[in-house]
XYZ file of C-alpha atoms in Angstrom:
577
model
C 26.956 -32.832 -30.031
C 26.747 -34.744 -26.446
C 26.496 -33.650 -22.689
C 28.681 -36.621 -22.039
C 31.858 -36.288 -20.527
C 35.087 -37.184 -23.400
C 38.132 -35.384 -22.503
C 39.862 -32.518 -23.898
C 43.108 -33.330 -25.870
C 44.716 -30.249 -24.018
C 43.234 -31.392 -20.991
C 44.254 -28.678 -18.166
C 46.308 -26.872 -20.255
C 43.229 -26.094 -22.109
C 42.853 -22.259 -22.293
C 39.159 -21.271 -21.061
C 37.065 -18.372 -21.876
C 33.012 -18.324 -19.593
C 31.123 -15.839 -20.642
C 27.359 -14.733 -19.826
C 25.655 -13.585 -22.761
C 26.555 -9.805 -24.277
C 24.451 -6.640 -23.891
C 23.003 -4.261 -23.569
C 20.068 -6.038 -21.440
C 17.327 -3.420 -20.943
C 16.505 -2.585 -24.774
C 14.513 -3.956 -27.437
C 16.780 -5.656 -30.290
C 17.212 -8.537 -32.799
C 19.005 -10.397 -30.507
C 15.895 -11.059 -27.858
C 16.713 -8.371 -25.375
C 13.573 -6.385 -24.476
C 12.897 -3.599 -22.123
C 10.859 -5.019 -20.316
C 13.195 -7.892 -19.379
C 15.972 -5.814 -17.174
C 18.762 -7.586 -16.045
C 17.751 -6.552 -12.821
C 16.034 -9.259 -10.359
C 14.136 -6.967 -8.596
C 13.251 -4.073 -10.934
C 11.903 -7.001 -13.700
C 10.019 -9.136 -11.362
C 9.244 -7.391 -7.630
C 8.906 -3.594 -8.009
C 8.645 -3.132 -11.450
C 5.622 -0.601 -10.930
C 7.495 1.489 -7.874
C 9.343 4.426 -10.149
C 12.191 5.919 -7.647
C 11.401 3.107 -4.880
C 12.317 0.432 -6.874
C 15.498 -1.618 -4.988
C 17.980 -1.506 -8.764
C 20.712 -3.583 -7.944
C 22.476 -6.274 -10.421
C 23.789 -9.990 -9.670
C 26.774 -11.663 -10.962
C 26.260 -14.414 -13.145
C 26.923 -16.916 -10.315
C 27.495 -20.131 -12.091
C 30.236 -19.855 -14.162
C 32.028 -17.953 -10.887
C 31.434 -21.491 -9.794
C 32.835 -23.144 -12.983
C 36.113 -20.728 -12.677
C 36.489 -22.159 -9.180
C 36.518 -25.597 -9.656
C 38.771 -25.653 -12.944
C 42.710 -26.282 -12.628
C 42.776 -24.848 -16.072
C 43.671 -21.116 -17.328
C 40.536 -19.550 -17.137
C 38.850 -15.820 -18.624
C 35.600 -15.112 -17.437
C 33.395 -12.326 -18.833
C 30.257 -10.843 -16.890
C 27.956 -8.739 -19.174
C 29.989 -7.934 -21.653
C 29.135 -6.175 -24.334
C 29.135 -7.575 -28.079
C 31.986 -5.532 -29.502
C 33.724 -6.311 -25.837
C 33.469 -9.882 -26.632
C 34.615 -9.784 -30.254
C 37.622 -8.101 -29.053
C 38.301 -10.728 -26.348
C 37.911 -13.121 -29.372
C 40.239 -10.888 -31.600
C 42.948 -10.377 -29.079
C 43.461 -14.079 -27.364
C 43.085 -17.500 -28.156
C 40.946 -20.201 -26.991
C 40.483 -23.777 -26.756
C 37.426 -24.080 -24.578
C 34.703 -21.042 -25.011
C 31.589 -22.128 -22.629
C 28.373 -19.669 -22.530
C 25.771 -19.577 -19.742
C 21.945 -18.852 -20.684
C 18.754 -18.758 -19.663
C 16.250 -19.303 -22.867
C 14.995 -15.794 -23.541
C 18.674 -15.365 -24.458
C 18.956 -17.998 -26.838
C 19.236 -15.202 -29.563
C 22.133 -14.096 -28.018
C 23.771 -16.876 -27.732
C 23.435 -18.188 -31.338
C 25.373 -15.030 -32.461
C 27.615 -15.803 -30.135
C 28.310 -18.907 -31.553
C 28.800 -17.796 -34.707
C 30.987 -14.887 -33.788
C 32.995 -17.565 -32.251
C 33.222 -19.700 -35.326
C 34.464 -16.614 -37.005
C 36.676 -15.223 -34.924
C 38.165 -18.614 -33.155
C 36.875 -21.753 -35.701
C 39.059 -24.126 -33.487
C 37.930 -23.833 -30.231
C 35.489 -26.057 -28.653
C 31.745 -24.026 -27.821
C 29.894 -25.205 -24.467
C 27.022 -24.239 -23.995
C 25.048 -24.714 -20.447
C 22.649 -23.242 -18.205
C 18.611 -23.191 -18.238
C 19.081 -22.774 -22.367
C 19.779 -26.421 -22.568
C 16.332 -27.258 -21.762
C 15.061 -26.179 -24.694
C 13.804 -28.316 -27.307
C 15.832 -28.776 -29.909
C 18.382 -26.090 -29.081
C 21.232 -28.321 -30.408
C 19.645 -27.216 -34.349
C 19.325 -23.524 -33.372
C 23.040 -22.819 -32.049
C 26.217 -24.607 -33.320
C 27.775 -25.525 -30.249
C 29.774 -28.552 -30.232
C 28.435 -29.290 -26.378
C 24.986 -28.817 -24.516
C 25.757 -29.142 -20.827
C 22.207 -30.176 -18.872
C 22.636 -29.894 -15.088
C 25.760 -30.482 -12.896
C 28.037 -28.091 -14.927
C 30.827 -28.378 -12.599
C 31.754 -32.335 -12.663
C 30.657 -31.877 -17.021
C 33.720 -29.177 -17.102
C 35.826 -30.941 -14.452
C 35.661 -34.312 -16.497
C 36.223 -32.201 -19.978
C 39.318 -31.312 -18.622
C 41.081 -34.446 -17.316
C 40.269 -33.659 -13.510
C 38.793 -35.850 -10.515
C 35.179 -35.091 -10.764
C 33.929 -36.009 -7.234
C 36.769 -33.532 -5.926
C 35.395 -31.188 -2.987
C 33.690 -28.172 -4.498
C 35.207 -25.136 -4.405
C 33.216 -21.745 -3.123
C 33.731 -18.627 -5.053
C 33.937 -15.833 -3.041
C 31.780 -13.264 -4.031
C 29.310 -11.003 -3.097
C 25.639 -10.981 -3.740
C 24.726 -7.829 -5.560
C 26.629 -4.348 -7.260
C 25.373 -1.843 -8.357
C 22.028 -1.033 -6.080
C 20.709 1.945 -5.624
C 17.082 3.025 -4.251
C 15.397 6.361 -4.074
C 17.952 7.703 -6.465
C 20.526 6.916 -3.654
C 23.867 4.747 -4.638
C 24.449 1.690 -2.348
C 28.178 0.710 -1.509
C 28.722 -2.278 -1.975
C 32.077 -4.571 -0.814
C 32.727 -5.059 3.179
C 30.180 -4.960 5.940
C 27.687 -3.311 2.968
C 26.562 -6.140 0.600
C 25.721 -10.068 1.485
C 28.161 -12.725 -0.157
C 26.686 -15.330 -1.909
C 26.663 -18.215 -0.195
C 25.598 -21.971 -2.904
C 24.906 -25.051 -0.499
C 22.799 -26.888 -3.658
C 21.203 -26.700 -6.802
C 18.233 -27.666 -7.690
C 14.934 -28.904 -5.370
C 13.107 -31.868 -4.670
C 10.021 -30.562 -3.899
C 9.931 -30.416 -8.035
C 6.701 -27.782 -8.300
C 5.604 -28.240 -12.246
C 6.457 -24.871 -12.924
C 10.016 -24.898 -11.401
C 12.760 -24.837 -14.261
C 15.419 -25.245 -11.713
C 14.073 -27.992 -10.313
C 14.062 -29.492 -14.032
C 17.702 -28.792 -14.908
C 18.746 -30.854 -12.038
C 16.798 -34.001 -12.542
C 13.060 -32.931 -11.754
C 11.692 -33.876 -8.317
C 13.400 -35.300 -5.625
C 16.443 -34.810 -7.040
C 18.864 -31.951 -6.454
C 22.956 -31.597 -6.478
C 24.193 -30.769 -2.619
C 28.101 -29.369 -2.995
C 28.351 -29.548 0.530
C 26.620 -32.461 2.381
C 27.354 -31.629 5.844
C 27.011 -28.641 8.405
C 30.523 -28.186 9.292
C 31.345 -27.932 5.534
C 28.932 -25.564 5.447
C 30.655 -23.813 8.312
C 34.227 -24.107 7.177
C 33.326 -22.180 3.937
C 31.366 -19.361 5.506
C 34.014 -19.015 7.983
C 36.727 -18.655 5.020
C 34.519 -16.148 3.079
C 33.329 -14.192 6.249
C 37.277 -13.596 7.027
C 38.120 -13.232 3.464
C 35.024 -10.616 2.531
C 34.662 -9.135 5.846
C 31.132 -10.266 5.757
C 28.696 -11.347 8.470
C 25.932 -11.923 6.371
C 25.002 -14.407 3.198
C 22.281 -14.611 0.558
C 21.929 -18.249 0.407
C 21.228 -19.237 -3.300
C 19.357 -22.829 -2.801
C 16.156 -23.010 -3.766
C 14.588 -24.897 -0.280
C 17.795 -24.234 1.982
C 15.807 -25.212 5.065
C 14.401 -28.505 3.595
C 17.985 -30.376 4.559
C 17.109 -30.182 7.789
C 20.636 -32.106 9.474
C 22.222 -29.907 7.903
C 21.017 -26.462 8.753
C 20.470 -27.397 12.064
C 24.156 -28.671 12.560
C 24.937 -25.143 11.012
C 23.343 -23.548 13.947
C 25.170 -25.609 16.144
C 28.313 -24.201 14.945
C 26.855 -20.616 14.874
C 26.341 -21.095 18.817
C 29.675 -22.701 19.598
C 31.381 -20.202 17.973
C 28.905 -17.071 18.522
C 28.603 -16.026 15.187
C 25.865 -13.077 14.682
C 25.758 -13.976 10.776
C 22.739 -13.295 8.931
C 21.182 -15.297 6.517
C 18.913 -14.882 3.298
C 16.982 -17.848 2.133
C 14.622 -19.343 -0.553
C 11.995 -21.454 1.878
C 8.742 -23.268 0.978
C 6.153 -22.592 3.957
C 5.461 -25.820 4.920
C 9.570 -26.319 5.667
C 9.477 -23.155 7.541
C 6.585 -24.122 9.589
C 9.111 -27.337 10.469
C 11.505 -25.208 12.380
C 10.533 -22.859 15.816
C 10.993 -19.613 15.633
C 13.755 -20.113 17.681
C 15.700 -22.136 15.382
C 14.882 -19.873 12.503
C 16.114 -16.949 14.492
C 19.038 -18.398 15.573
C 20.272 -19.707 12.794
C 20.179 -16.001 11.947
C 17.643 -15.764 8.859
C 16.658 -12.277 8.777
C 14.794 -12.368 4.846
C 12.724 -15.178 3.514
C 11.764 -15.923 -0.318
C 8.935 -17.832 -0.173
C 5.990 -19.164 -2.610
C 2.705 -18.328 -2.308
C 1.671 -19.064 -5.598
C -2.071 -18.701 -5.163
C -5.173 -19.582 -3.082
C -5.974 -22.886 -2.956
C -3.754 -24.073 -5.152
C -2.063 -27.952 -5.344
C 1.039 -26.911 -4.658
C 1.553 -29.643 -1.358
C 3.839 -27.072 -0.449
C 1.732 -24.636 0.701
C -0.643 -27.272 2.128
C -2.759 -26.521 5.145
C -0.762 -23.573 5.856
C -1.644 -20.410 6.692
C 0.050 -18.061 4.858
C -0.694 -14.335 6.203
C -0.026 -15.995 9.760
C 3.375 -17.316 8.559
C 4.115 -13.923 6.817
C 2.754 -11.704 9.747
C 4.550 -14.143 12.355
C 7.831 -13.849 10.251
C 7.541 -9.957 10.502
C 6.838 -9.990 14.278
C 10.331 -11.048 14.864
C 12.617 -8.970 12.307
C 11.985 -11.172 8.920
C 11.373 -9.707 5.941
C 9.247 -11.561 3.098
C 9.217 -11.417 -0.178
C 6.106 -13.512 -1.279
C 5.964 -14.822 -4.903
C 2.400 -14.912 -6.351
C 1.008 -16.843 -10.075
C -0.893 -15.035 -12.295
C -2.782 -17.549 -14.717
C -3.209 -20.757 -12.900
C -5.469 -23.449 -14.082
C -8.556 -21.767 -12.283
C -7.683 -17.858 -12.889
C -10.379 -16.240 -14.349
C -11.088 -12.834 -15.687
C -13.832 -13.243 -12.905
C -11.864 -14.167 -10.156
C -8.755 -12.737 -10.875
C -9.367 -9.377 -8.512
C -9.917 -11.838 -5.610
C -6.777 -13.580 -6.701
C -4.449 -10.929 -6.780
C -6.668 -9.197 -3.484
C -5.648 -12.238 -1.601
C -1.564 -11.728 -2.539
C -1.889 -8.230 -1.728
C -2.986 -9.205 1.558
C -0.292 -10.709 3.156
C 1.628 -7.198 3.097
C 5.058 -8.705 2.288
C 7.942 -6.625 2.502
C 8.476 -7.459 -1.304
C 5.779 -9.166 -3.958
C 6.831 -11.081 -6.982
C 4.334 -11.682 -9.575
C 4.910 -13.869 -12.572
C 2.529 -15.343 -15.513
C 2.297 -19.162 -14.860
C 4.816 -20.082 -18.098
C 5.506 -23.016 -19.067
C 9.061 -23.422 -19.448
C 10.660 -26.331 -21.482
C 12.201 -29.274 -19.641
C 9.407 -28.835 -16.787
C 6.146 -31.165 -16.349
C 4.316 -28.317 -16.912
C 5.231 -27.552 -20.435
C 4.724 -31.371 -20.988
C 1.099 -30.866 -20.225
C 0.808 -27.858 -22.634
C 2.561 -29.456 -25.308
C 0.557 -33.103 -24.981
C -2.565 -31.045 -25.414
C -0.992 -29.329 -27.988
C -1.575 -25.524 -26.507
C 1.749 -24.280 -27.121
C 1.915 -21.239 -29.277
C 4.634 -22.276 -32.101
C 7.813 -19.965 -32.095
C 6.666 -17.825 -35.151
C 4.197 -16.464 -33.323
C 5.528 -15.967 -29.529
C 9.478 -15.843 -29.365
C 11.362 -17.346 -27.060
C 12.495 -13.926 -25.579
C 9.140 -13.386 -24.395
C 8.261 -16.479 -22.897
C 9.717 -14.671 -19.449
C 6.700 -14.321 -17.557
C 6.610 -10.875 -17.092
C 4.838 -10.424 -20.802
C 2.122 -12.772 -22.441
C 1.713 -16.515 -22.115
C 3.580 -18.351 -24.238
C 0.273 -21.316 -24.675
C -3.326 -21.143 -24.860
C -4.475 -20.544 -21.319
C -8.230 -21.890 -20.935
C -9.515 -18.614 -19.536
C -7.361 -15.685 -20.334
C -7.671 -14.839 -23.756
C -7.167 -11.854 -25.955
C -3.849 -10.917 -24.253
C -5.440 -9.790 -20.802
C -2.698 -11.374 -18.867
C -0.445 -8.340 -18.861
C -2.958 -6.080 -17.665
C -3.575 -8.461 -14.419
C -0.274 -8.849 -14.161
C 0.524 -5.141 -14.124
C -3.018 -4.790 -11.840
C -1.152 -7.269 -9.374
C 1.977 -4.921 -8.843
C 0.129 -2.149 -8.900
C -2.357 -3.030 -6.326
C 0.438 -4.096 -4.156
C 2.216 -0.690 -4.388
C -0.960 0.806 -3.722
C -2.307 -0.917 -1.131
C 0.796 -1.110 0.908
C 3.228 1.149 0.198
C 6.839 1.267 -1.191
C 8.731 -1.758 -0.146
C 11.683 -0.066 1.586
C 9.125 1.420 4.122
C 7.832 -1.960 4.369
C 10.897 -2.920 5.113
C 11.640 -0.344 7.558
C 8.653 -1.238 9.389
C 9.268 -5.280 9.772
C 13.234 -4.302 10.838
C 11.811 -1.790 13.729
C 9.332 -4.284 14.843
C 12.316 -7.015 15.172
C 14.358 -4.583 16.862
C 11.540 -3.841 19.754
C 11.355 -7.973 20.034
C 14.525 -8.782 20.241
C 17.201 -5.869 21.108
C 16.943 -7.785 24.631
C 17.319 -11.512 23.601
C 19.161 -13.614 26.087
C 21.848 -14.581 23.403
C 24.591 -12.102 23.154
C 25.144 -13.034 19.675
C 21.497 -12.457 18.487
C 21.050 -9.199 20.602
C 24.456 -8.547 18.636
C 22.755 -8.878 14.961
C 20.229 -7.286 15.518
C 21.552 -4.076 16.746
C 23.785 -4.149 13.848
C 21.150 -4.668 11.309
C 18.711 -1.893 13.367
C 21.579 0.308 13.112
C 20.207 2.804 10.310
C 17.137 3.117 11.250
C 17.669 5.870 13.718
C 19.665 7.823 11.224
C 19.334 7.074 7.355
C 16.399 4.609 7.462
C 14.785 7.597 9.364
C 15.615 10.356 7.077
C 14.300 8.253 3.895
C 10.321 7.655 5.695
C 11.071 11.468 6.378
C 11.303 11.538 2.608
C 8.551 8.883 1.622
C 6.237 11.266 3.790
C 7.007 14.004 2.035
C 6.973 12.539 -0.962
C 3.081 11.472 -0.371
C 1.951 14.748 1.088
C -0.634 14.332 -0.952
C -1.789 11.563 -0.654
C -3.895 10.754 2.945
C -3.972 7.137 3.291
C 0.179 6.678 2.369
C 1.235 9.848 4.254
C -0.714 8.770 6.943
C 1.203 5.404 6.791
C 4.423 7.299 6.843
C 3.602 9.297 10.027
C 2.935 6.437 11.755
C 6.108 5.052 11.056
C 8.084 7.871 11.263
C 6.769 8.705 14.869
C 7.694 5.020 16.207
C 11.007 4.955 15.116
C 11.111 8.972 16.780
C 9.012 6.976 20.056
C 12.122 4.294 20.041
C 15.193 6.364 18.843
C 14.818 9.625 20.423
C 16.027 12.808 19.625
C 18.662 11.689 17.420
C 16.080 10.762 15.123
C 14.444 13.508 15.162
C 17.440 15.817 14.462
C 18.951 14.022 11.864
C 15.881 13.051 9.648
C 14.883 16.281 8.450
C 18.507 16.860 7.193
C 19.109 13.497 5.636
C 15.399 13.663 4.292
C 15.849 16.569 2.419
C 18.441 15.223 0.693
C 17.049 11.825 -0.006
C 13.917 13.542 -1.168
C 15.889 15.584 -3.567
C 17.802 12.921 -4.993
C 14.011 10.923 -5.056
C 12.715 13.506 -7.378
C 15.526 13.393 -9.715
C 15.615 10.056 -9.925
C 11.906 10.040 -10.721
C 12.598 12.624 -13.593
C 15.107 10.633 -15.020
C 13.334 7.282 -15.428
C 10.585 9.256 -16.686
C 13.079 10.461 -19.439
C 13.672 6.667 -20.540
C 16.668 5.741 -18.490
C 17.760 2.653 -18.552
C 20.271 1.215 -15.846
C 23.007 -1.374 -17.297
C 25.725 -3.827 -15.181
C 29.076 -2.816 -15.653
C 30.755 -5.742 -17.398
C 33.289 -7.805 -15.553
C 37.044 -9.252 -16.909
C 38.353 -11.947 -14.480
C 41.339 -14.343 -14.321
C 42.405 -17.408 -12.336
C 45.531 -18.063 -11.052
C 46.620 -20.200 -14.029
C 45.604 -18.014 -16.122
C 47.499 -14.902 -15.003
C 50.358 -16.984 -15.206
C 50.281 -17.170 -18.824
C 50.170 -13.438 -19.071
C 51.476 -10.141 -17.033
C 49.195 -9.380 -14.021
C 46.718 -7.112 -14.844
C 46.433 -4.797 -12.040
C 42.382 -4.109 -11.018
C 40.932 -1.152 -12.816
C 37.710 0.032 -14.355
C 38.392 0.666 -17.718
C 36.408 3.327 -19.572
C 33.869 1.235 -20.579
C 33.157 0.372 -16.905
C 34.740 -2.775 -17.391
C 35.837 -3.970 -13.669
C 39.241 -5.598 -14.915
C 41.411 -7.733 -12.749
C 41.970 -11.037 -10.944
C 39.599 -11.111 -7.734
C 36.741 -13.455 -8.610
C 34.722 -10.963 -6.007
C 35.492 -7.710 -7.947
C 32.603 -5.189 -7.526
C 31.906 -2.546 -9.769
């Protein structure tokens, strides 16, 4: 068992199954799945506590869409399947290649999967890759013949006989499927949902905590597929014509931190007037690099960015003010979605309130709060394990060590399990204090509207009345909702009027006809939807069936069709359920 590179007799005639891991996702069972671990970004990790306001709203498994891409070979790939969906892809066609993606919470999964695979298939060849191969030892708890650490793309490429340092091809693809808010579905596909946009993996800045950074060679290294700006360009331009898209959630952890190239990008955005928008992972220090003129030209519209915790060592966050950053990013349109640590080195039952009083202050649109975990293959858990504060495996599973549970070592303050109580205190507080995130939203899109709906540049007075667009109509009808919703309650209603009456103040009496009608029926469909996940429901992705071009070859074309499983079935790498 190797990560090294030795070649596949078959080579590229190697048949090749990618699969995530099976579910169901958001249940308790022997195979490490727990309820409290969605497979839901946003739900498990940013408004867990918000009931019918939670944003729901899955994400494709965007790595081995990657791997599919840049493979000559014929190629299966299998989003969320189910277990008895993946035994029957094992039962009905053969393999010589089977490669599974994980995170480590899943490793559970994947060792039956392995073993189904022995069973069902003992000659093909198991890969396994993804944040799983940082865990100790994982080679003795699966039998997989390969554990792939890092660049997964040249691993497979090489595997199979092809140039490795051949240009990277994008998937096209878009961000999300499946979202729904306020008991409302979202369409997704064309001029509705993002595409997902991969300029790099992994970061340099190499934060202790930071498992990606880890799986990618720790800090100050990190994997750039595409080096330039126009690159860059040339494949936005071929997914924005090929998606109908104008606007990309840009999975890199520091995006802005290669500065030549983002700032050729916006070259090119000029030049050729493209309105695009853009949603990035930034530190604050890089976004304090770049003028607000930059930033909005370049066309970022939502920022994920750290916060981690008051004077903490992060050198990211150094001498920066972080509710100015925050309040100046919402004066001109941006949203925020801050990311906070529960359990540092100095969190104390004692100063814990203050701790999570100082998150809650910033007022981001969104707030993620995660337990400081140490994760393996990061210089964090290095410093747990040298001082020997690790709790052994017996005792705290690896499908809880997700950071939205306990701690998986001895923290020197928190003891007796307290950390999901401030960690629950955190989210609540938030929701509390300032109000579903949608309205929060609402309120930083209205106040970049007012800035901006004048800006000199065509193209940016362009984006901006696209993105504005609903709030006259639908974004106005759901604070029409919200409001009635929190009749009772002063401070929030209160909130709601406010908000309600400026967009009313800037949009006029089509706002105020078509509110009331839309509200009503947003506030029905809230109320249901708050029933419902009272009842226990659980939302699951629909599982996806895909097939390169080689591989279609080998078989008849299987025309695009959900299946009654809600299987999306077919040979568009962008197929959304």
């Amino acid at each position: 068992m190797t990560d090294s590179i030795t070649m596949h007799p078959k080579g590229t005639k190697a048949r090749v199954l990618l699969t995530s891991v099976f579910g169901p996702f958001a249940a308790d069972d022997e195979y490490g799945s727990r309820v409290v671990n969605p497979m839901e970004l946003y739900q498990n990790q940013v408004t867990r506590v918000q009931g019918p306001f939670s944003l729901r709203m899955f994400h494709r498994s965007f790595s081995l869409l990657m791997l599919q891409a840049n493979i000559q070979a014929p190629c299966t790939l299998l989003d969320f399947p189910t277990q008895d969906r993946f035994i029957r892809e094992l039962s009905d066609h053969r393999y010589d290649v089977i490669g599974i993606s994980a995170i480590i919470p899943n490793v559970g999964k994947v060792k039956r999967m392995c073993e189904l695979i022995r069973r069902h298939q003992p000659g093909a060849v198991i890969v396994v890759g993804g944040h799983i191969a940082n865990k100790e030892n994982i080679e003795e708890t699966i039998d997989a013949d390969h554990i792939v650490k890092g660049d997964g793309i040249r691993w497979l490429r090489g595997y199979l006989g092809q140039p490795v340092e051949a240009p990277v091809q994008h998937p096209e693809s878009y961000s999300a499927f499946g979202s729904r808010i306020m008991g409302i579905p979202l369409k997704d596909g064309p001029g509705r949902t993002a595409a997902i946009l991969i300029p790099s993996v992994g970061c340099p800045v190499g934060c202790n905590f930071c498992s990606t950074s880890a799986l990618f060679g720790g800090k100050g290294k990190f994997v750039n597929f595409y080096e330039t700006g126009d690159a860059l360009f040339e494949v936005m331009c071929r997914i924005e014509k090929n998606l109908r898209v104008n606007s990309f959630f840009v999975l890199d952890e520091n995006f802005l931190l290669h500065r030549k190239r983002a700032l050729r990008l916006l070259e090119l955005m000029e030049a050729s007037q493209k309105s695009w928008s853009l949603s990035v992972f930034s530190s604050a220090r890089v976004l304090r690099s770049y003028s607000f003129e930059q930033i909005v030209g370049l066309g970022i519209d939502w920022v994920w960015m750290g916060i981690e915790g008051e004077n903490t060592r992060y050198r990211k966050l150094g001498d920066i003010d972080t509710r100015q950053l925050v309040s100046d990013l919402h004066s001109h349109g941006i949203r925020v979605l801050g990311s906070s640590i529960i359990g540092l080195e100095d969190h104390t039952p004692a100063n814990i309130d203050s701790v999570i009083d100082h998150a809650v202050g910033h007022n981001t649109d969104f707030h993620q709060f995660m337990l400081y975990t140490p994760n393996p293959g990061t210089p964090f858990y290095q410093e747990q394990q040298n001082a020997g504060t690790l709790k052994p495996e017996a005792d705290f599973p690896a499908a809880d060590a997700h950071g939205q549970y306990r701690f998986s070592y001895r923290h020197p303050h928190i003891t007796g399990d307290r950390e999901e109580t401030f960690l629950l205190n955190a989210f609540e507080k938030d929701y509390q204090t300032n109000g579903p995130s949608l309205a929060r939203l609402i309120r930083t899109m209205l106040t970049g509207w007012q800035r901006n709906r004048n800006h000199p540049e065509p193209r940016i007075r362009k984006r901006y009345a696209r993105d504005s667009a609903p709030l006259k109509t639908t974004y106005a009808g759901a604070v029409w909702a919200m409001r009635r919703y929190y009749r009772k309650n002063a401070p929030m209603r209160g909130k709601m009027d406010r908000l309600l009456n400026d967009i009313y103040r800037e949009f006029g009496w089509l706002s105020r006809l078509v509110a009331p009608a839309v509200g009503t029926f947003i506030f029905q469909k809230l109320i249901r939807e708050e029933k419902r996940l009272a009842a226990g429901w659980r939302y699951e992705p629909a599982n996806f069936c895909e097939k390169n071009a080689a591989a279609r070859a080998l078989n008849r074309p299987a025309s695009r069709a959900v299946s009654g499983s809600g299987e999306i079935v077919g040979k568009r790498r962008h197929a959304i359920a």
